[in-house]
Short mmCIF file of C-alpha atoms (C1' of nucleotides) and ligand atoms in Angstrom, two decimals:
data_model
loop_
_atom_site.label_atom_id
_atom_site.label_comp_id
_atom_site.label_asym_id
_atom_site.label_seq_id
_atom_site.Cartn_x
_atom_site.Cartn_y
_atom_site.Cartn_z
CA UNK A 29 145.03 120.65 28.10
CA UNK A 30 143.57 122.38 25.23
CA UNK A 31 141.99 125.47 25.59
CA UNK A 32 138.07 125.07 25.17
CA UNK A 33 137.48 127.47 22.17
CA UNK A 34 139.57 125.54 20.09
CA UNK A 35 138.17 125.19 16.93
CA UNK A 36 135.84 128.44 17.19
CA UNK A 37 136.49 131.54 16.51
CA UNK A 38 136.80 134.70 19.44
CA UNK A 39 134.04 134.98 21.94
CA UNK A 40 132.35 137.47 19.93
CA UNK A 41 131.19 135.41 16.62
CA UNK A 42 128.54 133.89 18.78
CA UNK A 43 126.88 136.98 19.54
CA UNK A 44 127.35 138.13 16.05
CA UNK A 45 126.15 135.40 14.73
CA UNK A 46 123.36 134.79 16.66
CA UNK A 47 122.02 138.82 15.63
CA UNK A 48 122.64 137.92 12.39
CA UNK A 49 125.91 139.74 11.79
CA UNK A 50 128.28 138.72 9.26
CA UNK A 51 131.89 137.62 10.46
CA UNK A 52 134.15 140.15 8.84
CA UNK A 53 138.08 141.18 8.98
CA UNK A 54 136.98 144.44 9.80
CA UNK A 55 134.64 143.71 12.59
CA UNK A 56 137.65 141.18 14.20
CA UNK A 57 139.62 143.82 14.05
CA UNK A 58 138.35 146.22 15.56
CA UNK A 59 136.97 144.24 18.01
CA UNK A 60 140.72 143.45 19.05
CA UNK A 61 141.40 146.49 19.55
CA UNK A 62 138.76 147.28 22.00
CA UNK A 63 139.94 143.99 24.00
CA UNK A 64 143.01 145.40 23.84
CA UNK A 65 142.65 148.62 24.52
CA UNK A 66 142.89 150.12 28.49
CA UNK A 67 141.95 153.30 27.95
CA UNK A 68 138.70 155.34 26.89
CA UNK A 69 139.36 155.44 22.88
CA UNK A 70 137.45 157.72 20.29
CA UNK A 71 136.15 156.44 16.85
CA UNK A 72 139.19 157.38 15.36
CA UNK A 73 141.70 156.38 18.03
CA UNK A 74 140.23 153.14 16.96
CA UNK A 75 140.36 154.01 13.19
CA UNK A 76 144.03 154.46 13.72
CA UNK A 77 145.16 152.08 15.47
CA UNK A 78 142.63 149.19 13.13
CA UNK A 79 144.23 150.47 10.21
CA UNK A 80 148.00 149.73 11.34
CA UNK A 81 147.04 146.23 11.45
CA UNK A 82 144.38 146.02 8.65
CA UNK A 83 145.01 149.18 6.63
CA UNK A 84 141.56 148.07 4.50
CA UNK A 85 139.84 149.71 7.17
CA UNK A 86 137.71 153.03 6.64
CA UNK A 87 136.42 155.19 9.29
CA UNK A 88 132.75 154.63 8.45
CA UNK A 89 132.99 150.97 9.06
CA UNK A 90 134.05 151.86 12.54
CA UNK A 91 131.60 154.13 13.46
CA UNK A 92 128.78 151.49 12.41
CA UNK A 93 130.90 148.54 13.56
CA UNK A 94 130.69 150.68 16.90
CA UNK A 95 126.85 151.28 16.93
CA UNK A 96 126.44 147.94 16.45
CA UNK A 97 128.22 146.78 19.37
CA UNK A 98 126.58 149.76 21.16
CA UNK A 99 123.03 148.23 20.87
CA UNK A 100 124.57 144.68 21.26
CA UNK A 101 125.29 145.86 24.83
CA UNK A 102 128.95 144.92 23.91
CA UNK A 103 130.42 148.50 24.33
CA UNK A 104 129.81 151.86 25.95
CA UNK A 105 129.57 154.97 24.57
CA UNK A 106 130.31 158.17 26.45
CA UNK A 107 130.51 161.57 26.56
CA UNK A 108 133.17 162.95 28.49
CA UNK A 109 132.86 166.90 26.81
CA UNK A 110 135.75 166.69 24.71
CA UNK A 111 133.15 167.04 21.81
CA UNK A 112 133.50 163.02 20.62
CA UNK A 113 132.68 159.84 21.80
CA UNK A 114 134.35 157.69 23.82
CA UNK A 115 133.92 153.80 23.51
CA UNK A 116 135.08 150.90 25.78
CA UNK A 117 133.88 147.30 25.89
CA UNK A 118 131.32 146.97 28.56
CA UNK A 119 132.26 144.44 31.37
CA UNK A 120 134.14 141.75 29.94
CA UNK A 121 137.32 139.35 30.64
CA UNK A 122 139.34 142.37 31.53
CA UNK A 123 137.01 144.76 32.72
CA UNK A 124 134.16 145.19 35.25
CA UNK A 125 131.62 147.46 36.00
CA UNK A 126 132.69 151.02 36.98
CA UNK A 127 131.83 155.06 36.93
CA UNK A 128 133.87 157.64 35.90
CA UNK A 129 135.83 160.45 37.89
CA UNK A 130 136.17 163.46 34.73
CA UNK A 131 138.49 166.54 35.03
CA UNK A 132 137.21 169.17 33.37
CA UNK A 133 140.60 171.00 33.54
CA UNK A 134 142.18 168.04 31.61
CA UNK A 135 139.87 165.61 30.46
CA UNK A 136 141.51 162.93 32.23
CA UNK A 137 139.37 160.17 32.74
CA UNK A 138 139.48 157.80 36.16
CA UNK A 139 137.63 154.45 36.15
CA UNK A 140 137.10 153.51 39.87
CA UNK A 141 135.53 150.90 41.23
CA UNK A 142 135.15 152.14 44.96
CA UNK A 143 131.84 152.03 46.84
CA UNK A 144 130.45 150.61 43.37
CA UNK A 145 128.89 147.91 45.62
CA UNK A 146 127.17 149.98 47.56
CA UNK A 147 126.39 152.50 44.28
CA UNK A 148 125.06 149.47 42.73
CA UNK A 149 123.01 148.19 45.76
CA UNK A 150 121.10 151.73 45.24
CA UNK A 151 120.82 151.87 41.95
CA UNK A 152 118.99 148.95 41.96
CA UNK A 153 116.54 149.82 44.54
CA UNK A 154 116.45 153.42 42.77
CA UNK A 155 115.80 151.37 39.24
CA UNK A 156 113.08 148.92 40.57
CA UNK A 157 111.21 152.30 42.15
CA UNK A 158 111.29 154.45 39.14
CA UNK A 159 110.62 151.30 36.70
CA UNK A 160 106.88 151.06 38.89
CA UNK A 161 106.37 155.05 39.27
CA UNK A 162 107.23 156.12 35.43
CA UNK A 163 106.82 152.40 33.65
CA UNK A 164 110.08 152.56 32.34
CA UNK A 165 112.00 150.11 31.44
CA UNK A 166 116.22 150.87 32.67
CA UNK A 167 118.39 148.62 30.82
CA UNK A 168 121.33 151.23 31.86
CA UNK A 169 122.61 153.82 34.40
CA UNK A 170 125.34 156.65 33.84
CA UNK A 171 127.31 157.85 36.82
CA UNK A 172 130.50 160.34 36.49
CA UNK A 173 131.80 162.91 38.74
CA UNK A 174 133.19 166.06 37.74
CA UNK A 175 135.70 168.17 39.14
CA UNK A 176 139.31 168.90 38.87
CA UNK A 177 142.30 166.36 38.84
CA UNK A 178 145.16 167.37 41.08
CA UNK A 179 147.40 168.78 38.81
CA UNK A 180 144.65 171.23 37.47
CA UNK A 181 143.76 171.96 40.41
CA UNK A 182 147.18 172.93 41.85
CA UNK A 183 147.39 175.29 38.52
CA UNK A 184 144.32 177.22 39.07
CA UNK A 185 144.99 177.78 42.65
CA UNK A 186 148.71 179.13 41.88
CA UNK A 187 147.61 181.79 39.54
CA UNK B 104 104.69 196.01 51.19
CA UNK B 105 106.75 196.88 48.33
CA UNK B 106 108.80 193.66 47.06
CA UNK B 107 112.21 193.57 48.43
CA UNK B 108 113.62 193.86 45.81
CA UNK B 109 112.40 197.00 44.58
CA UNK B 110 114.50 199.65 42.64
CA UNK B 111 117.56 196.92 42.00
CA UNK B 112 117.25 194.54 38.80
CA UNK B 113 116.58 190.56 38.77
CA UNK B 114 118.17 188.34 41.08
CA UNK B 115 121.24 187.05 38.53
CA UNK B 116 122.59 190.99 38.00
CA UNK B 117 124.77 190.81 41.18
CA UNK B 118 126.12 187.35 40.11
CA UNK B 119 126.77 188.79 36.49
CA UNK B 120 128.67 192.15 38.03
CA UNK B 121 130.08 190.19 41.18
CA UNK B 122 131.98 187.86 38.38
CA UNK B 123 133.00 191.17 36.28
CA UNK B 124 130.32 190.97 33.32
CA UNK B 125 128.38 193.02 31.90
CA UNK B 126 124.56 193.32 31.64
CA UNK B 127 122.83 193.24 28.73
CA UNK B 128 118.93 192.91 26.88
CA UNK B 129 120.50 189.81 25.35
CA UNK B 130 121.51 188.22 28.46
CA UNK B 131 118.93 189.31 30.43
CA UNK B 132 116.30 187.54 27.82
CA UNK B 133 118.00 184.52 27.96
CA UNK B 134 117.88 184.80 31.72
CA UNK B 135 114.23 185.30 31.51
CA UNK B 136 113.94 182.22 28.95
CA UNK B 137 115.88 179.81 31.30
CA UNK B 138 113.50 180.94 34.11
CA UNK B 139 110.55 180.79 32.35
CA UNK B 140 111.23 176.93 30.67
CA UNK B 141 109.78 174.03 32.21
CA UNK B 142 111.82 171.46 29.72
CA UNK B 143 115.29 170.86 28.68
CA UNK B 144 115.94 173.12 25.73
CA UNK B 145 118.51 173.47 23.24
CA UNK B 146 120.60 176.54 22.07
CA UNK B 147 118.39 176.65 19.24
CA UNK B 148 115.30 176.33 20.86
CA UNK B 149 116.20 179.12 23.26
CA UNK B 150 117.44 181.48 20.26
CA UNK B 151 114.10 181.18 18.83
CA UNK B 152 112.39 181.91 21.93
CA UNK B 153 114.61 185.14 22.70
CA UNK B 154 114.08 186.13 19.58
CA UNK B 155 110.54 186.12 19.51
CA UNK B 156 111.20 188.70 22.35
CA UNK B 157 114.18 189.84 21.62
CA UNK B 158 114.75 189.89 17.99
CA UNK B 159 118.04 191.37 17.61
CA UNK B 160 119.72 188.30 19.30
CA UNK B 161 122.32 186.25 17.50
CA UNK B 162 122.28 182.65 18.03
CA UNK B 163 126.14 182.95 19.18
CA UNK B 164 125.23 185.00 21.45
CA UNK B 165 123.04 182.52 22.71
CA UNK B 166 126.16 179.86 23.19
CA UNK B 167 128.41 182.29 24.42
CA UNK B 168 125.99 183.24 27.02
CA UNK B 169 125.35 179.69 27.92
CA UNK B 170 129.06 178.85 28.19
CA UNK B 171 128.93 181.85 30.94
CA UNK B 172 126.19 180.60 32.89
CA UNK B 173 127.44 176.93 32.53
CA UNK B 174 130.72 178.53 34.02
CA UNK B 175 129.37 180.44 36.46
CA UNK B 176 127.43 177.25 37.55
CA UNK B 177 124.11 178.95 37.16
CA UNK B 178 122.96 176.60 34.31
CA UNK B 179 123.50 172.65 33.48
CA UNK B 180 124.50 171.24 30.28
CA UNK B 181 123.07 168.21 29.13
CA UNK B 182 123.86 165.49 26.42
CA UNK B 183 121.03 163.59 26.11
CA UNK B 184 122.20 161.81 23.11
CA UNK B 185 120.16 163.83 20.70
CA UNK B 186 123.29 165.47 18.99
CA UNK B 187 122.70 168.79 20.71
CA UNK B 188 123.75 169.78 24.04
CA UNK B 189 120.39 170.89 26.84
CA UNK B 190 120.17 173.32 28.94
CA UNK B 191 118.24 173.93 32.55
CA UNK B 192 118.64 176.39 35.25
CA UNK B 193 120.52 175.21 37.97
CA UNK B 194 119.35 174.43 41.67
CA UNK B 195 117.05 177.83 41.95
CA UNK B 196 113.32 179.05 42.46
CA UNK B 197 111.22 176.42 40.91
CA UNK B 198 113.55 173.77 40.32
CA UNK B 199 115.31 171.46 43.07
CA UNK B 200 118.43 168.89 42.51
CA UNK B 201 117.27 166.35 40.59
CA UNK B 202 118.21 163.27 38.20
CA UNK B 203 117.48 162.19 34.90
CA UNK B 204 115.22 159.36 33.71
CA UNK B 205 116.22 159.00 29.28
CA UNK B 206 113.89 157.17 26.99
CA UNK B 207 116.53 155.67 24.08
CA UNK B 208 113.78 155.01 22.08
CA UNK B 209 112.10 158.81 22.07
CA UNK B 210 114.49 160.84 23.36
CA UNK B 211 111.71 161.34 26.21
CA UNK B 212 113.12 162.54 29.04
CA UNK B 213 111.59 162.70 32.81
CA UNK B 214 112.98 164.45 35.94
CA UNK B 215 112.95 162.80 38.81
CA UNK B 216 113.54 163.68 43.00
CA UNK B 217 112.64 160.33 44.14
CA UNK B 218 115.24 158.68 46.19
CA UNK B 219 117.18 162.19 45.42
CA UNK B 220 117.88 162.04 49.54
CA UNK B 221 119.28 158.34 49.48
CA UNK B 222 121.06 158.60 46.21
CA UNK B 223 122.66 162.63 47.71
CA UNK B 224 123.60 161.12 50.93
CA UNK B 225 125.22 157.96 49.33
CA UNK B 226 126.86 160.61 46.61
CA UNK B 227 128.10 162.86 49.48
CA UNK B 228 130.37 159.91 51.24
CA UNK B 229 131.42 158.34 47.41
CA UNK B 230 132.39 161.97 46.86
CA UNK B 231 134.45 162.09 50.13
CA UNK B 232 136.53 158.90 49.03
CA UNK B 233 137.33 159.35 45.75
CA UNK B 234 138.52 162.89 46.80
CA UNK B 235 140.45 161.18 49.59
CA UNK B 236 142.14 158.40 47.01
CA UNK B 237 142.26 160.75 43.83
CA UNK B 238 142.70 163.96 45.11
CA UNK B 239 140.27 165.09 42.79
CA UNK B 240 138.07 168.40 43.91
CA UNK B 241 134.88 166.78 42.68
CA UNK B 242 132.63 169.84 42.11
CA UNK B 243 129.38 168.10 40.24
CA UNK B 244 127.80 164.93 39.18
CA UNK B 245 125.51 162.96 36.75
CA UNK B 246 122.91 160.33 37.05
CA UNK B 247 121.13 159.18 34.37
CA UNK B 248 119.52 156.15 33.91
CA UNK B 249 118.44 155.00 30.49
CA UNK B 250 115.72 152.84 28.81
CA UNK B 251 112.42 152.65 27.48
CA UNK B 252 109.31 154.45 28.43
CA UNK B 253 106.19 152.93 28.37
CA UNK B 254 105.01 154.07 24.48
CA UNK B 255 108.40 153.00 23.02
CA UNK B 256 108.23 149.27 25.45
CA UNK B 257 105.22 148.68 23.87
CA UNK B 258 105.45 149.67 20.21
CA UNK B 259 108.88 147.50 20.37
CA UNK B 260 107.11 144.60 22.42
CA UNK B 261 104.34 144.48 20.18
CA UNK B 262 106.54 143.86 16.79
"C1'" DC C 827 125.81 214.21 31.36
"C1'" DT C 828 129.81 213.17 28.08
"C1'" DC C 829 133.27 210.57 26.72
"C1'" DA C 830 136.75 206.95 26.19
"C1'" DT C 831 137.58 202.31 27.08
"C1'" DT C 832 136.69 197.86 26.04
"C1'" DA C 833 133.45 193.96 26.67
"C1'" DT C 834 129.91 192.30 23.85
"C1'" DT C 835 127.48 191.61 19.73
"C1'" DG C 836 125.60 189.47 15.22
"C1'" DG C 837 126.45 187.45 11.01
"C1'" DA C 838 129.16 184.93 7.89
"C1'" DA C 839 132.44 181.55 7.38
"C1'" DA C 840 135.04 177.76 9.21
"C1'" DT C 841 135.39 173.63 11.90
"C1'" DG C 842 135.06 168.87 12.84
"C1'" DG C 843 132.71 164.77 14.40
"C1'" DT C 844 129.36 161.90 12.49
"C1'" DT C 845 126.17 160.27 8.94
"C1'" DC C 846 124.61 159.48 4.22
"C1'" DC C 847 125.05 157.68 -0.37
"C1'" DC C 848 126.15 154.35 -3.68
"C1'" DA C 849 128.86 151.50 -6.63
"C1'" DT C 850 131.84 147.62 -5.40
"C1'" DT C 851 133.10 143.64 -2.66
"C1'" DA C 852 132.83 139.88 0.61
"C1'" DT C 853 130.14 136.66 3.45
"C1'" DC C 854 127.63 132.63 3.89
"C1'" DA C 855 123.68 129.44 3.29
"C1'" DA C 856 122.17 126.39 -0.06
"C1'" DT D 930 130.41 126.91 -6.49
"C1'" DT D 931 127.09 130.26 -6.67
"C1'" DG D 932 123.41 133.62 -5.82
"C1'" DA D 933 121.31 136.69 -2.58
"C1'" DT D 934 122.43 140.34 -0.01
"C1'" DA D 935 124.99 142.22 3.99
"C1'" DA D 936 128.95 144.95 4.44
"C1'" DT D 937 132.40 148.05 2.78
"C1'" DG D 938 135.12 152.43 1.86
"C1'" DG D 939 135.56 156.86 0.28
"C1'" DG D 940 133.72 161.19 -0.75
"C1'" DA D 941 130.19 164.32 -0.02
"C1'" DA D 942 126.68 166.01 3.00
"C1'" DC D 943 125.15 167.23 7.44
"C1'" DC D 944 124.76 170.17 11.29
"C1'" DA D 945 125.82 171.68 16.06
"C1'" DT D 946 129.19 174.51 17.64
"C1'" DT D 947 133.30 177.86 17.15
"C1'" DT D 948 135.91 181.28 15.19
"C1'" DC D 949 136.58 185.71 13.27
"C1'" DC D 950 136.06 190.55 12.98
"C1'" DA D 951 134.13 195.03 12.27
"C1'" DA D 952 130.30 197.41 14.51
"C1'" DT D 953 127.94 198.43 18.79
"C1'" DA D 954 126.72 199.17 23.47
"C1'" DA D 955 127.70 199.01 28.66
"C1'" DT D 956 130.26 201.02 32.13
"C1'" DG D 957 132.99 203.99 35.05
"C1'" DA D 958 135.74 208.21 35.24
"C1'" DG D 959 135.65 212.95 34.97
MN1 LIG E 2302 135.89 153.37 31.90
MN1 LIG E 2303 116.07 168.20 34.41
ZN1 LIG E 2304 143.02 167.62 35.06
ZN1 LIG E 2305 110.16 156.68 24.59
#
DNA sequence: CTCATTATTGGAAATGGTTCCCATTATCAA
DNA sequence: TTGATAATGGGAACCATTTCCAATAATGAG
């Protein structure tokens, strides 16, 4: 009845390992607050929240804890126009693949997963034809739509 | 035989007075720069081009005028994930909808049309739903797909 | 055309997210 | 346990973009 990691650390000290990353309280850390996290956090939404549980923490650690992760494949970065990055752990336990629905009134940020079969279906015809034309090799796509969320909407048509 | 539109200025005048701004040699430069460019150029890169023409133009000038057109929905804005934000004339004369193919290795990157028809159409009914289920007034998207082109596959490969 | 109104301008300074630097510390294989 | 060295944190540097404001120029009324 016991769980099967027990004995070994979180799923991630494989994959750290195995790059050649050192375990660290820092790295843990933060990485539990990306499993933990639901929404679409900045490097210092993560700073903050890393240092209530391990106060050692400092900013730069997080923003090349973060690129690290990055080009593990482990999290996403984005760019939603609110003039920092946004960071979210790339389909995992929790999460699975979606796009993102921006309002540019609001910033609010949507993850949906609607029609993301059939978006997907596409995009990987789309990828396979462009990897032959342009001998490219895709490793990643980016879909968002922008527009305005209801509420913004509603206050620029009332004025 | 005369053009048709002889005696009345170029064709972004009426948008600028329609939408209550004024004309200027400044804007009318960067006009003329947008039109002109082939590739996706920065503020800076424009400023120095204008001002090769146009030396009296301040670099702010340039962003202001950029947030305008971006507004106005006469230009795209870009984040290629160089640090600076790229700029290309929307939908118009030469250039038709496209998508965006972005070397991570080189910062290369390639427009592309093909599949543009699928990948619209598909698009147009997404759009429709997540409207529907949202309420969102989606007014603009992004595609981008990432990777490596063939110069960085190969200089990585070969390591 | 002349003039008054006011949008626009350029330059300098400020902003703020991210990166760099480096002396100190912590990890981990041997 | 210990040595090699990866990782750290904090402050300073970086740099694209914004802000500020006095000077200027575009526009419409007369
Ligand atoms: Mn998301
Ligand atoms: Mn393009
Ligand atoms: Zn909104
Ligand atoms: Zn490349």
């Amino acid at each position: 009845m016991r769980g099967r990691n027990e004995g070994m650390g979180p799923w991630w000290h494989g994959r750290f390992r195995g790059c050649g990353y050192r375990i660290t309280a820092g790295r843990d850390a933060i990485l539990d607050v990306l499993t933990r996290a639901n929404k679409h956090l900045s490097a210092e939404d993560i700073y903050l929240k890393v240092h209530s549980i391990y106060p050692a923490i400092g900013l730069t650690s997080v923003y090349r804890t973060l690129e690290i992760l990055a080009d593990m494949g482990l999290v996403l970065k984005f760019d939603f126009g609110d003039g920092r990055a946004r960071y979210e752990l790339a389909e995992g336990s929790k999460s699975s693949h979606h796009h993102h629905l921006v309002c540019t009134g609001c910033n609010r940020v949507i993850d949906y997963t609607d029609f993301i079969d059939e978006e997907v279906e596409l995009l990987k015809r789309t990828e396979k034809g462009l990897s032959d034309k342009y001998n490219f090799r895709i490793t990643n796509h980016l879909i968002q739509f922008y527009g305005l969320c209801d509420k913004c909407a509603k206050k620029k048509g009332g004025e």
